[in-house]
Coordinates of C-alpha atoms in Angstrom, one line a residue:
X1 CA -39.2 -45.4 11.0
X2 CA -35.3 -44.5 11.3
X3 CA -34.2 -42.4 7.9
X4 CA -31.1 -41.3 6.1
X5 CA -31.1 -37.6 5.5
X6 CA -29.2 -36.4 2.0
X7 CA -28.3 -33.0 0.8
X8 CA -27.1 -32.7 -2.7
X9 CA -25.1 -29.9 -2.8
X10 CA -24.3 -28.2 -6.3
X11 CA -21.5 -25.9 -6.3
X12 CA -18.1 -24.5 -9.1
X13 CA -16.3 -27.2 -8.0
X14 CA -18.6 -30.8 -8.0
X15 CA -20.8 -31.7 -5.8
X16 CA -20.7 -32.6 -2.2
X17 CA -23.4 -34.3 -0.2
X18 CA -24.4 -33.9 3.8
X19 CA -25.8 -36.9 5.3
X20 CA -27.1 -37.5 8.7
X21 CA -29.8 -39.0 9.9
X22 CA -33.8 -38.0 10.8
X23 CA -32.9 -36.0 13.8
X24 CA -30.8 -33.5 11.8
X25 CA -28.5 -32.3 14.4
X26 CA -25.1 -34.3 13.4
X27 CA -23.8 -34.3 9.5
X28 CA -21.3 -36.2 7.9
X29 CA -20.3 -34.2 4.4
X30 CA -18.8 -36.1 1.8
X31 CA -16.9 -35.1 -1.7
X32 CA -15.8 -33.4 -3.7
X33 CA -17.4 -35.3 -6.4
X34 CA -17.4 -35.6 -10.6
X35 CA -14.3 -34.3 -11.2
X36 CA -15.1 -30.8 -10.2
X37 CA -17.0 -29.7 -12.7
X38 CA -19.0 -26.6 -12.5
X39 CA -22.6 -27.8 -11.3
X40 CA -25.7 -26.5 -11.6
X41 CA -27.9 -28.9 -10.0
X42 CA -28.0 -32.3 -8.4
X43 CA -31.2 -34.1 -7.8
X44 CA -32.1 -37.3 -6.1
X45 CA -34.9 -40.2 -6.9
X46 CA -35.8 -41.4 -3.3
X47 CA -37.6 -44.4 -5.0
X48 CA -34.1 -46.2 -6.2
X49 CA -31.6 -43.8 -4.3
X50 CA -29.7 -42.9 -7.9
X51 CA -28.6 -39.0 -8.0
X52 CA -28.0 -37.2 -10.9
X53 CA -25.9 -33.9 -11.2
X54 CA -25.9 -31.7 -14.6
X55 CA -23.7 -28.7 -15.3
X56 CA -20.5 -27.8 -17.2
X57 CA -19.6 -25.3 -18.9
X58 CA -17.8 -24.1 -22.3
X59 CA -15.0 -25.8 -21.7
X60 CA -16.1 -28.3 -20.6
X61 CA -19.6 -29.1 -22.3
X62 CA -22.7 -30.7 -20.9
X63 CA -23.4 -33.9 -19.3
X64 CA -25.8 -35.2 -17.1
X65 CA -24.1 -37.4 -13.7
X66 CA -25.5 -40.7 -12.1
X67 CA -24.5 -42.4 -9.0
X68 CA -26.0 -45.1 -8.2
X69 CA -24.5 -45.9 -4.8
X70 CA -25.1 -42.3 -3.0
X71 CA -22.1 -40.9 -4.8
X72 CA -19.5 -43.6 -4.3
X73 CA -18.9 -43.7 -7.7
X74 CA -20.7 -41.6 -10.8
X75 CA -20.8 -42.0 -14.5
X76 CA -22.1 -39.5 -17.3
X77 CA -22.9 -38.8 -20.5
X78 CA -23.7 -36.2 -23.6
X79 CA -24.9 -38.2 -25.8
X80 CA -27.6 -36.3 -27.6
X81 CA -27.2 -33.7 -25.4
X82 CA -26.5 -30.9 -28.4
X83 CA -28.9 -29.0 -31.1
X84 CA -28.6 -29.8 -34.5
X85 CA -25.5 -28.4 -37.1
X86 CA -25.3 -24.7 -37.0
X87 CA -26.6 -23.5 -33.7
X88 CA -25.3 -22.6 -31.1
X89 CA -23.9 -25.4 -29.6
X90 CA -25.5 -26.3 -25.9
X91 CA -22.8 -25.0 -22.9
X92 CA -23.9 -26.3 -19.9
X93 CA -26.9 -28.0 -18.5
X94 CA -29.2 -26.1 -15.6
X95 CA -31.9 -28.2 -14.2
X96 CA -33.1 -31.6 -14.0
X97 CA -36.4 -33.3 -13.4
X98 CA -37.3 -36.3 -13.0
X99 CA -41.1 -37.9 -14.5
X100 CA -42.6 -41.1 -14.3
X101 CA -41.5 -42.3 -18.0
X102 CA -38.0 -40.2 -17.9
X103 CA -35.9 -37.5 -17.3
X104 CA -35.7 -34.0 -18.2
X105 CA -32.7 -31.7 -18.7
X106 CA -32.9 -27.8 -19.4
X107 CA -29.9 -26.2 -20.6
X108 CA -27.7 -23.1 -21.9
X109 CA -29.2 -21.9 -24.1
X110 CA -32.8 -22.8 -23.0
X111 CA -33.9 -25.8 -24.2
X112 CA -35.4 -29.3 -23.1
X113 CA -33.9 -32.4 -23.6
X114 CA -35.7 -35.3 -22.3
X115 CA -33.8 -39.2 -21.3
X116 CA -35.9 -42.8 -21.7
X117 CA -32.9 -44.5 -20.7
X118 CA -31.8 -43.2 -17.0
X119 CA -29.9 -40.4 -18.9
X120 CA -27.7 -42.8 -20.8
X121 CA -28.6 -40.9 -24.1
X122 CA -31.0 -37.5 -24.5
X123 CA -32.9 -36.2 -27.4
X124 CA -34.4 -32.5 -28.4
X125 CA -37.7 -31.5 -27.4
X126 CA -37.3 -28.7 -30.2
X127 CA -40.8 -27.5 -29.0
X128 CA -39.4 -24.3 -27.3
X129 CA -36.7 -23.6 -30.1
X130 CA -39.6 -23.3 -32.6
X131 CA -41.7 -20.7 -30.2
X132 CA -42.4 -17.9 -32.6
X133 CA -41.1 -15.6 -29.9
X134 CA -37.7 -17.5 -29.2
X135 CA -35.9 -15.5 -31.8
X136 CA -36.4 -12.8 -29.5
X137 CA -35.4 -13.8 -26.2
X138 CA -32.5 -12.5 -24.5
X139 CA -29.9 -13.8 -21.8
X140 CA -30.3 -12.4 -18.4
X141 CA -26.9 -11.9 -16.7
X142 CA -26.2 -15.6 -16.4
X143 CA -27.3 -16.3 -20.2
X144 CA -29.9 -17.6 -21.9
X145 CA -30.9 -20.7 -19.2
X146 CA -33.3 -22.9 -18.2
X147 CA -33.1 -23.0 -15.1
X148 CA -36.8 -23.8 -13.4
X149 CA -38.1 -26.8 -14.4
X150 CA -41.6 -27.9 -12.9
X151 CA -43.9 -30.9 -13.8
X152 CA -47.2 -31.5 -12.7
X153 CA -47.1 -34.9 -9.7
X154 CA -51.2 -35.7 -11.6
X155 CA -49.8 -34.9 -14.9
X156 CA -46.8 -35.3 -16.8
X157 CA -47.4 -34.0 -20.0
X158 CA -47.9 -30.7 -18.0
X159 CA -44.6 -29.4 -17.8
X160 CA -43.9 -25.1 -16.7
X161 CA -40.4 -24.0 -17.5
X162 CA -38.2 -20.6 -16.1
X163 CA -36.3 -19.3 -18.6
X164 CA -34.0 -16.2 -18.0
X165 CA -34.8 -13.8 -19.5
X166 CA -37.9 -15.2 -21.5
X167 CA -40.2 -15.4 -19.0
X168 CA -42.7 -19.0 -17.8
X169 CA -43.7 -21.0 -20.4
X170 CA -46.2 -23.9 -20.3
X171 CA -46.6 -27.1 -22.3
X172 CA -50.2 -29.5 -21.4
X173 CA -48.3 -32.0 -23.9
X174 CA -45.3 -32.9 -22.7
X175 CA -43.2 -30.0 -24.7
X176 CA -44.2 -30.3 -27.8
X177 CA -46.4 -27.1 -27.4
X178 CA -45.6 -24.3 -25.6
X179 CA -47.3 -20.6 -24.6
X180 CA -46.3 -17.6 -22.5
X181 CA -47.4 -17.3 -19.1
X182 CA -46.3 -14.0 -17.6
X183 CA -49.1 -12.2 -17.3
X184 CA -48.9 -9.8 -14.3
X185 CA -45.3 -10.2 -13.6
X186 CA -43.1 -7.0 -14.2
X187 CA -39.9 -6.4 -16.4
X188 CA -38.9 -3.2 -14.7
X189 CA -36.4 -3.1 -17.1
X190 CA -38.2 -2.2 -20.0
X191 CA -39.1 1.4 -21.1
X192 CA -42.1 2.9 -19.6
X193 CA -45.6 1.2 -20.5
X194 CA -43.8 -1.9 -21.6
X195 CA -43.2 -2.9 -18.4
X196 CA -46.1 -6.2 -18.3
X197 CA -44.9 -7.7 -21.7
X198 CA -46.4 -11.3 -23.5
X199 CA -42.6 -12.7 -22.6
X200 CA -39.3 -11.1 -21.8
X201 CA -39.4 -10.6 -18.0
X202 CA -36.7 -11.9 -15.6
X203 CA -37.9 -14.7 -13.8
X204 CA -35.5 -15.9 -11.3
X205 CA -37.5 -19.0 -9.8
X206 CA -40.3 -20.6 -10.4
X207 CA -41.6 -23.9 -7.7
X208 CA -45.1 -25.8 -7.0
X209 CA -47.2 -26.0 -4.5
X210 CA -47.4 -29.1 -2.9
X211 CA -50.9 -30.9 -4.0
X212 CA -52.3 -27.8 -5.9
X213 CA -50.3 -28.1 -9.3
X214 CA -51.7 -24.7 -10.0
X215 CA -50.7 -23.0 -7.7
X216 CA -46.9 -21.8 -8.8
X217 CA -44.4 -19.2 -6.7
X218 CA -42.6 -17.3 -8.9
X219 CA -39.4 -14.8 -7.3
X220 CA -39.0 -12.5 -10.3
X221 CA -35.6 -10.3 -10.7
X222 CA -38.7 -7.7 -10.3
X223 CA -41.2 -8.5 -7.6
X224 CA -42.9 -11.4 -5.7
X225 CA -45.5 -13.9 -7.3
X226 CA -48.3 -15.8 -7.2
X227 CA -50.5 -17.9 -9.9
X228 CA -53.6 -20.1 -8.3
X229 CA -54.3 -20.9 -12.2
X230 CA -51.1 -22.6 -13.2
X231 CA -49.5 -19.6 -14.3
X232 CA -52.2 -17.8 -16.3
X233 CA -52.2 -14.8 -14.3
X234 CA -50.2 -13.8 -11.5
X235 CA -50.4 -11.4 -8.9
X236 CA -47.9 -9.7 -6.5
X237 CA -47.2 -11.3 -2.9
X238 CA -43.8 -8.7 -2.2
X239 CA -45.8 -6.5 0.4
X240 CA -44.2 -7.1 3.9
X241 CA -40.8 -8.1 2.3
X242 CA -37.7 -6.5 2.6
X243 CA -36.9 -6.6 -0.8
X244 CA -38.8 -6.9 -4.2
X245 CA -35.8 -9.0 -5.2
X246 CA -34.0 -12.7 -4.9
X247 CA -33.5 -15.8 -6.3
X248 CA -34.6 -18.9 -4.5
X249 CA -37.8 -20.1 -2.7
X250 CA -38.3 -23.1 -1.7
X251 CA -41.9 -24.8 -1.2
X252 CA -43.2 -26.5 2.1
X253 CA -43.4 -30.7 1.2
X254 CA -47.3 -31.0 2.4
X255 CA -48.3 -27.1 3.1
X256 CA -49.3 -25.2 0.1
X257 CA -49.7 -22.1 1.4
X258 CA -46.3 -22.5 3.0
X259 CA -43.1 -21.1 1.4
X260 CA -39.6 -19.6 2.3
X261 CA -37.7 -17.5 0.7
X262 CA -34.3 -15.7 0.9
X263 CA -34.7 -11.7 -0.5
X264 CA -31.5 -10.2 -1.6
X265 CA -30.9 -5.9 -1.1
X266 CA -31.4 -5.4 -5.1
X267 CA -30.0 -5.9 -8.4
X268 CA -27.7 -3.1 -8.2
X269 CA -26.6 -2.5 -4.7
X270 CA -25.0 -5.7 -3.9
X271 CA -26.8 -8.5 -4.4
X272 CA -26.0 -9.9 -0.8
X273 CA -28.9 -10.3 2.4
X274 CA -30.7 -6.8 3.5
X275 CA -28.4 -4.9 5.7
X276 CA -26.1 -7.9 5.0
X277 CA -28.0 -9.7 8.0
X278 CA -29.0 -13.0 6.6
X279 CA -32.5 -14.1 7.3
X280 CA -35.3 -16.6 6.0
X281 CA -38.7 -15.5 4.9
X282 CA -41.4 -17.7 5.7
X283 CA -45.3 -17.4 4.6
X284 CA -48.2 -19.3 5.7
X285 CA -50.7 -18.1 4.3
X286 CA -49.8 -17.7 0.9
X287 CA -47.7 -14.7 0.7
X288 CA -50.4 -12.4 2.2
X289 CA -48.2 -12.4 5.2
X290 CA -44.1 -12.9 5.5
X291 CA -41.9 -13.2 8.9
X292 CA -38.4 -13.1 8.9
X293 CA -36.9 -16.2 10.8
X294 CA -33.2 -15.3 11.8
X295 CA -32.2 -17.4 15.1
X296 CA -29.1 -19.0 14.3
X297 CA -27.9 -16.9 11.1
X298 CA -25.4 -14.4 10.9
X299 CA -26.4 -10.8 12.0
X300 CA -23.4 -9.1 10.6
X301 CA -21.0 -8.5 8.0
X302 CA -23.0 -11.0 6.5
X303 CA -22.6 -9.8 2.5
X304 CA -23.5 -13.6 0.7
X305 CA -26.0 -14.0 -2.0
X306 CA -28.2 -17.0 -2.5
X307 CA -29.0 -18.3 -6.3
X308 CA -31.7 -19.1 -7.5
X309 CA -31.4 -23.6 -7.0
X310 CA -29.3 -23.0 -3.5
X311 CA -32.8 -23.7 -1.1
X312 CA -34.8 -26.3 -0.4
X313 CA -37.1 -28.3 2.0
X314 CA -37.1 -32.6 2.9
X315 CA -40.2 -34.5 3.1
X316 CA -40.1 -34.7 7.0
X317 CA -42.5 -33.4 9.6
X318 CA -41.4 -30.4 11.1
X319 CA -39.9 -30.2 7.5
X320 CA -36.2 -29.2 7.0
X321 CA -35.5 -26.3 5.5
X322 CA -31.5 -25.5 4.0
X323 CA -29.3 -22.9 1.5
X324 CA -26.1 -22.9 0.4
X325 CA -24.5 -19.3 0.2
X326 CA -22.0 -17.7 -2.3
X327 CA -19.2 -18.6 -0.1
X328 CA -20.0 -21.9 0.4
X329 CA -21.7 -22.2 3.2
X330 CA -24.4 -24.2 3.8
X331 CA -27.2 -23.8 6.8
X332 CA -29.7 -25.9 7.7
X333 CA -33.0 -26.2 9.7
X334 CA -34.7 -29.3 11.7
X335 CA -37.9 -26.8 12.2
X336 CA -39.2 -25.1 9.4
X337 CA -37.1 -22.2 9.8
X338 CA -37.4 -21.2 13.2
X339 CA -33.7 -21.8 13.8
X340 CA -30.5 -22.3 11.9
X341 CA -27.3 -24.0 12.2
X342 CA -24.5 -24.2 9.4
X343 CA -23.6 -27.6 8.5
X344 CA -20.6 -27.2 6.2
X345 CA -18.4 -23.7 5.3
X346 CA -15.7 -23.1 3.1
X347 CA -16.6 -24.8 -0.1
X348 CA -17.1 -23.7 -3.3
X349 CA -19.5 -21.6 -4.5
X350 CA -23.2 -23.0 -3.5
X351 CA -25.2 -23.5 -7.4
X352 CA -27.9 -25.6 -6.4
X353 CA -29.3 -27.9 -2.8
X354 CA -32.0 -30.3 -3.1
X355 CA -32.7 -33.1 -0.8
X356 CA -33.1 -36.9 -0.4
X357 CA -34.8 -38.9 2.4
X358 CA -34.3 -42.8 2.6
X359 CA -36.5 -44.8 4.9
X360 CA -34.1 -47.1 6.0

């Protein structure tokens, strides 16, 4: 069966779409879309072909955009995407996730919204705002953002979110009630003796392993971690990596022990790839061992970063892996990271990368 592979790219100046057949050797680039709004996250629904994107800023405000024709035309709505009067206003959308009964959106300042009419209108799930720790949450470098939104594919009432810099929170009832799940993750920026708090960690990215909803991987400001019990306990898997600091992580579509990372050189030393030599790091055993994958990636003068949502895999076999850089380059691998090629360059700074594979 033939297939169309779409790489959905959110940038500081709109959405771009890279398209190929299942060989993933030749690519066509389209865009920019969404009136060049800053677009923090773009996802696709392969069942319908619909593309959703969210973004905005203090000037534009928040909105969720939608295209039913693979990007040819777009609509957007911010109806209900707001906190009640008197609270700090929603500045932007930061994350999206599809569930069987609706569409979720994470926003800045950190909160969760849900649409049950395909993005036309939104309602605030105020459990996070009512959590007793909420008055003590502090923003990370990009603000107080809900950037990671992970749903259990076997039970859509189970939701995990990553908030910078409040940590990981979990809900078992569709967002009504929440509990922090940060045991074992460090907060090196806190005073000595307070480095393992109940909340307040600066989580950078949270992803779920395929086929194991309780297997979570977390790239943190202060380390790389794995949990096998839904985030109740975390243990470090950073040994063998060139740095404990980075932003993105991408899970393999079928192998729960396979994960892809792109570490950066540190929070205060430039936040670019170590030694200015690009590499994606892969584990095949849940983080016990790591291998650096460099073939086709620049090995000198690579002073770029890769942001928290700017790395993804596709569902083909072998899996494709993709990442976008702060300098506007998009790299792709059609062989699970063994080799790489640039498929777009000179785009605006890339904020998110996701994939959608359509069977023809």
